[in-house]
mmCIF file of C-alpha atoms in Angstrom:
data_model
loop_
_atom_site.group_PDB
_atom_site.id
_atom_site.type_symbol
_atom_site.label_atom_id
_atom_site.label_comp_id
_atom_site.label_asym_id
_atom_site.label_seq_id
_atom_site.Cartn_x
_atom_site.Cartn_y
_atom_site.Cartn_z
ATOM 1 C CA ARG A 6 149.301 54.520 75.449
ATOM 2 C CA ILE A 7 145.959 55.675 73.899
ATOM 3 C CA GLN A 8 147.851 57.490 71.403
ATOM 4 C CA ALA A 9 149.500 54.253 70.034
ATOM 5 C CA ALA A 10 147.162 52.078 70.653
ATOM 6 C CA ASP A 11 144.279 51.112 68.504
ATOM 7 C CA GLY A 12 141.256 50.464 67.498
ATOM 8 C CA ASP A 13 138.817 48.265 70.047
ATOM 9 C CA ASP A 14 142.890 48.687 72.503
ATOM 10 C CA ARG A 15 142.248 52.607 72.015
ATOM 11 C CA ALA A 16 138.930 52.582 73.017
ATOM 12 C CA GLN A 17 139.238 50.740 76.227
ATOM 13 C CA LEU A 18 142.419 52.418 77.795
ATOM 14 C CA VAL A 19 140.248 56.144 76.863
ATOM 15 C CA GLN A 20 137.158 55.002 78.893
ATOM 16 C CA GLN A 21 140.203 53.447 81.678
ATOM 17 C CA LEU A 22 140.842 57.804 81.830
ATOM 18 C CA LEU A 23 137.805 58.675 81.052
ATOM 19 C CA SER A 24 137.117 56.764 84.457
ATOM 20 C CA ALA A 25 140.344 57.180 86.428
ATOM 21 C CA LEU A 26 140.045 60.754 85.402
ATOM 22 C CA ARG A 27 136.391 61.598 87.206
ATOM 23 C CA VAL A 28 137.217 59.906 90.681
ATOM 24 C CA HIS A 29 140.555 62.311 90.731
ATOM 25 C CA MET A 30 138.637 65.378 89.215
ATOM 26 C CA GLU A 31 136.098 64.770 92.525
ATOM 27 C CA LEU A 32 138.486 63.794 95.069
ATOM 28 C CA GLU A 33 140.516 66.876 94.462
ATOM 29 C CA GLU A 34 137.445 69.637 93.782
ATOM 30 C CA ASN A 35 136.271 68.217 97.496
ATOM 31 C CA HIS A 36 138.815 67.776 99.794
ATOM 32 C CA VAL A 37 142.048 69.407 97.952
ATOM 33 C CA TYR A 38 140.814 72.351 96.582
ATOM 34 C CA PRO A 39 138.936 73.808 99.288
ATOM 35 C CA LEU A 40 142.061 73.525 101.870
ATOM 36 C CA LEU A 41 143.978 75.755 98.554
ATOM 37 C CA GLN A 42 141.279 78.172 98.335
ATOM 38 C CA GLN A 43 141.174 79.041 101.730
ATOM 39 C CA GLU A 44 144.993 77.826 102.870
ATOM 40 C CA VAL A 45 147.109 79.673 100.476
ATOM 41 C CA ASP A 46 145.522 81.081 97.698
ATOM 42 C CA ALA A 47 142.120 81.651 96.599
ATOM 43 C CA ASP A 48 142.755 82.917 92.854
ATOM 44 C CA LEU A 49 144.900 79.037 92.589
ATOM 45 C CA ALA A 50 142.355 76.628 93.408
ATOM 46 C CA GLU A 51 140.120 78.811 91.593
ATOM 47 C CA GLU A 52 142.554 78.304 88.034
ATOM 48 C CA ALA A 53 142.719 74.370 89.005
ATOM 49 C CA GLU A 54 139.389 73.867 88.804
ATOM 50 C CA VAL A 55 138.576 76.394 85.638
ATOM 51 C CA GLU A 56 141.511 73.630 84.001
ATOM 52 C CA HIS A 57 139.185 70.607 85.365
ATOM 53 C CA GLN A 58 136.823 72.504 83.189
ATOM 54 C CA LEU A 59 138.697 72.441 80.630
ATOM 55 C CA ALA A 60 139.671 69.149 80.361
ATOM 56 C CA ARG A 61 135.308 68.323 81.417
ATOM 57 C CA ASP A 62 134.917 69.557 78.178
ATOM 58 C CA GLY A 63 137.914 67.641 76.195
ATOM 59 C CA LEU A 64 137.318 63.987 78.088
ATOM 60 C CA ALA A 65 133.171 65.277 76.182
ATOM 61 C CA GLN A 66 133.977 65.674 73.626
ATOM 62 C CA LEU A 67 137.057 62.322 73.810
ATOM 63 C CA SER A 68 133.844 59.819 74.922
ATOM 64 C CA GLU A 69 131.392 60.740 72.028
ATOM 65 C CA LEU A 70 133.983 59.980 69.773
ATOM 66 C CA THR A 71 135.182 56.282 69.003
ATOM 67 C CA PRO A 72 139.472 56.457 67.592
ATOM 68 C CA ASP A 73 138.622 55.803 64.501
ATOM 69 C CA GLU A 74 136.665 59.095 63.471
ATOM 70 C CA PRO A 75 137.663 62.243 62.468
ATOM 71 C CA GLY A 76 139.015 65.155 65.530
ATOM 72 C CA PHE A 77 139.871 61.816 67.811
ATOM 73 C CA ASP A 78 144.119 62.406 67.769
ATOM 74 C CA GLY A 79 142.366 66.009 67.892
ATOM 75 C CA ALA A 80 140.421 65.741 71.801
ATOM 76 C CA LEU A 81 143.438 63.284 72.499
ATOM 77 C CA THR A 82 145.476 66.030 71.691
ATOM 78 C CA MET A 83 144.382 68.393 73.710
ATOM 79 C CA VAL A 84 143.160 66.253 76.484
ATOM 80 C CA ILE A 85 147.469 65.715 76.875
ATOM 81 C CA ALA A 86 147.905 69.176 76.749
ATOM 82 C CA GLY A 87 145.739 70.687 79.620
ATOM 83 C CA ILE A 88 146.373 67.502 81.358
ATOM 84 C CA GLU A 89 150.664 68.077 81.443
ATOM 85 C CA HIS A 90 150.036 71.376 82.024
ATOM 86 C CA HIS A 91 147.467 71.483 84.803
ATOM 87 C CA VAL A 92 149.884 68.899 86.775
ATOM 88 C CA GLN A 93 152.640 70.719 85.852
ATOM 89 C CA GLU A 94 151.469 74.204 87.405
ATOM 90 C CA GLU A 95 150.086 72.058 90.804
ATOM 91 C CA GLU A 96 152.680 70.042 90.912
ATOM 92 C CA SER A 97 155.426 73.182 90.671
ATOM 93 C CA GLU A 98 153.519 76.344 92.576
ATOM 94 C CA ALA A 99 149.730 74.829 94.132
ATOM 95 C CA PHE A 100 151.168 71.816 95.810
ATOM 96 C CA PRO A 101 154.363 72.951 97.959
ATOM 97 C CA GLN A 102 153.013 75.603 99.049
ATOM 98 C CA LEU A 103 149.138 73.767 99.921
ATOM 99 C CA THR A 104 152.104 71.254 101.865
ATOM 100 C CA ALA A 105 153.753 73.855 103.840
ATOM 101 C CA GLN A 106 150.652 75.252 104.910
ATOM 102 C CA LEU A 107 148.617 72.788 106.636
ATOM 103 C CA GLY A 108 152.270 70.495 108.477
ATOM 104 C CA PRO A 109 152.535 67.415 108.566
ATOM 105 C CA ASP A 110 149.486 66.036 111.339
ATOM 106 C CA ARG A 111 146.932 68.477 108.812
ATOM 107 C CA LEU A 112 148.075 66.408 106.107
ATOM 108 C CA ALA A 113 148.538 63.034 107.430
ATOM 109 C CA GLU A 114 144.557 63.799 107.794
ATOM 110 C CA LEU A 115 143.917 64.642 104.324
ATOM 111 C CA ALA A 116 145.320 61.525 103.182
ATOM 112 C CA ARG A 117 143.197 59.100 106.107
ATOM 113 C CA THR A 118 140.709 61.455 103.800
ATOM 114 C CA LEU A 119 141.062 61.175 100.564
ATOM 115 C CA THR A 120 142.074 56.919 100.989
ATOM 116 C CA SER A 121 138.530 56.885 101.568
ATOM 117 C CA ALA A 122 137.546 58.607 99.335
ATOM 118 C CA ARG A 123 138.628 57.181 96.856
ATOM 119 C CA ALA A 124 138.011 54.219 97.281
ATOM 120 C CA ASP A 125 134.752 55.217 97.860
ATOM 121 C CA LEU A 126 134.138 56.602 94.651
ATOM 122 C CA LEU A 127 135.618 53.085 92.643
ATOM 123 C CA ALA A 128 133.434 51.727 94.238
ATOM 124 C CA GLN A 129 130.842 53.446 92.622
ATOM 125 C CA GLU A 130 132.774 53.224 89.131
ATOM 126 C CA GLN A 131 132.661 49.832 89.769
ATOM 127 C CA SER A 132 128.762 49.719 89.851
ATOM 128 C CA ALA A 133 128.040 51.645 87.286
ATOM 129 C CA PRO A 134 126.940 49.859 83.907
ATOM 130 C CA LYS A 135 129.620 49.514 81.338
ATOM 131 C CA GLY A 136 129.891 52.636 78.588
ATOM 132 C CA ASP A 137 127.667 55.340 81.134
ATOM 133 C CA THR A 138 130.037 57.896 82.122
ATOM 134 C CA LYS A 139 127.716 60.162 83.556
ATOM 135 C CA ALA A 140 127.102 57.763 85.970
ATOM 136 C CA SER A 141 130.047 59.459 88.465
ATOM 137 C CA SER A 142 129.979 63.008 87.528
ATOM 138 C CA ALA A 143 130.083 64.977 90.253
ATOM 139 C CA GLU A 144 126.277 66.678 88.334
ATOM 140 C CA ASP A 145 124.560 63.546 89.344
ATOM 141 C CA ARG A 146 126.024 63.292 93.164
ATOM 142 C CA PRO A 147 123.702 64.530 95.621
ATOM 143 C CA GLU A 148 126.859 65.542 98.302
ATOM 144 C CA ALA A 149 129.050 66.780 95.362
ATOM 145 C CA ARG A 150 130.385 69.867 95.818
ATOM 146 C CA PRO A 151 128.244 72.603 94.009
ATOM 147 C CA PRO A 152 130.224 75.263 91.858
ATOM 148 C CA ARG A 153 131.954 78.357 93.458
ATOM 149 C CA PRO A 154 131.067 81.512 92.486
ATOM 150 C CA LYS A 155 133.356 83.591 90.229
ATOM 151 C CA ARG A 156 134.205 86.208 91.536
ATOM 152 C CA PRO A 157 136.886 89.613 90.426
ATOM 153 C CA SER A 158 140.687 88.568 90.977
ATOM 154 C CA ASP A 159 142.358 90.008 93.312
ATOM 155 C CA ARG A 160 145.774 88.500 92.926
ATOM 156 C CA THR A 161 148.146 89.043 90.712
ATOM 157 C CA ARG A 162 149.553 88.808 87.720
ATOM 158 C CA THR A 163 152.304 87.769 87.111
ATOM 159 C CA PRO A 164 153.499 87.315 82.866
ATOM 160 C CA ARG A 165 151.918 83.270 83.026
ATOM 161 C CA ASN A 166 148.816 84.580 83.952
ATOM 162 C CA LYS A 167 148.675 88.091 82.241
ATOM 163 C CA ARG A 168 145.944 88.870 79.930
ATOM 164 C CA LYS A 169 146.239 89.663 76.235
ATOM 165 C CA THR A 170 146.323 93.214 75.776
ATOM 166 C CA ALA A 171 145.520 95.060 71.505
ATOM 167 C CA LYS A 172 148.604 96.282 70.768
#
């Protein structure tokens, strides 16, 4: 919708995207990824968090540019591609494994936790001053989980995530 819109509609859609993704990323980082790390695969959780940081970087670029500025469309394309890749990995790899590992009772508990936390985050978003894109960033909230320290990976590298080597 952002790509097809123009003017004020485009700017308003960007603000909606920023708000929705801030809430979504915080829910995953504070509630889903810790479970993914503990119960399934720490490397999957770490990769997801890295991808969230890349998304934040792209979203910051979007928020700094007006929709008619040079570079805006490139930043939007980058954000879209990164999010599509991230969602595909989560839906095809991380979440099915987490679902299988947790089982129905723990999944229901996670759903209740996410629903409650989402309501709280949306209330915070709505009470933030309009245009304040940092009002609900994880860095500004004391209850937000601190970033995990980086650690060497023990995961077998696959063709998808294998580092390129010089020939």
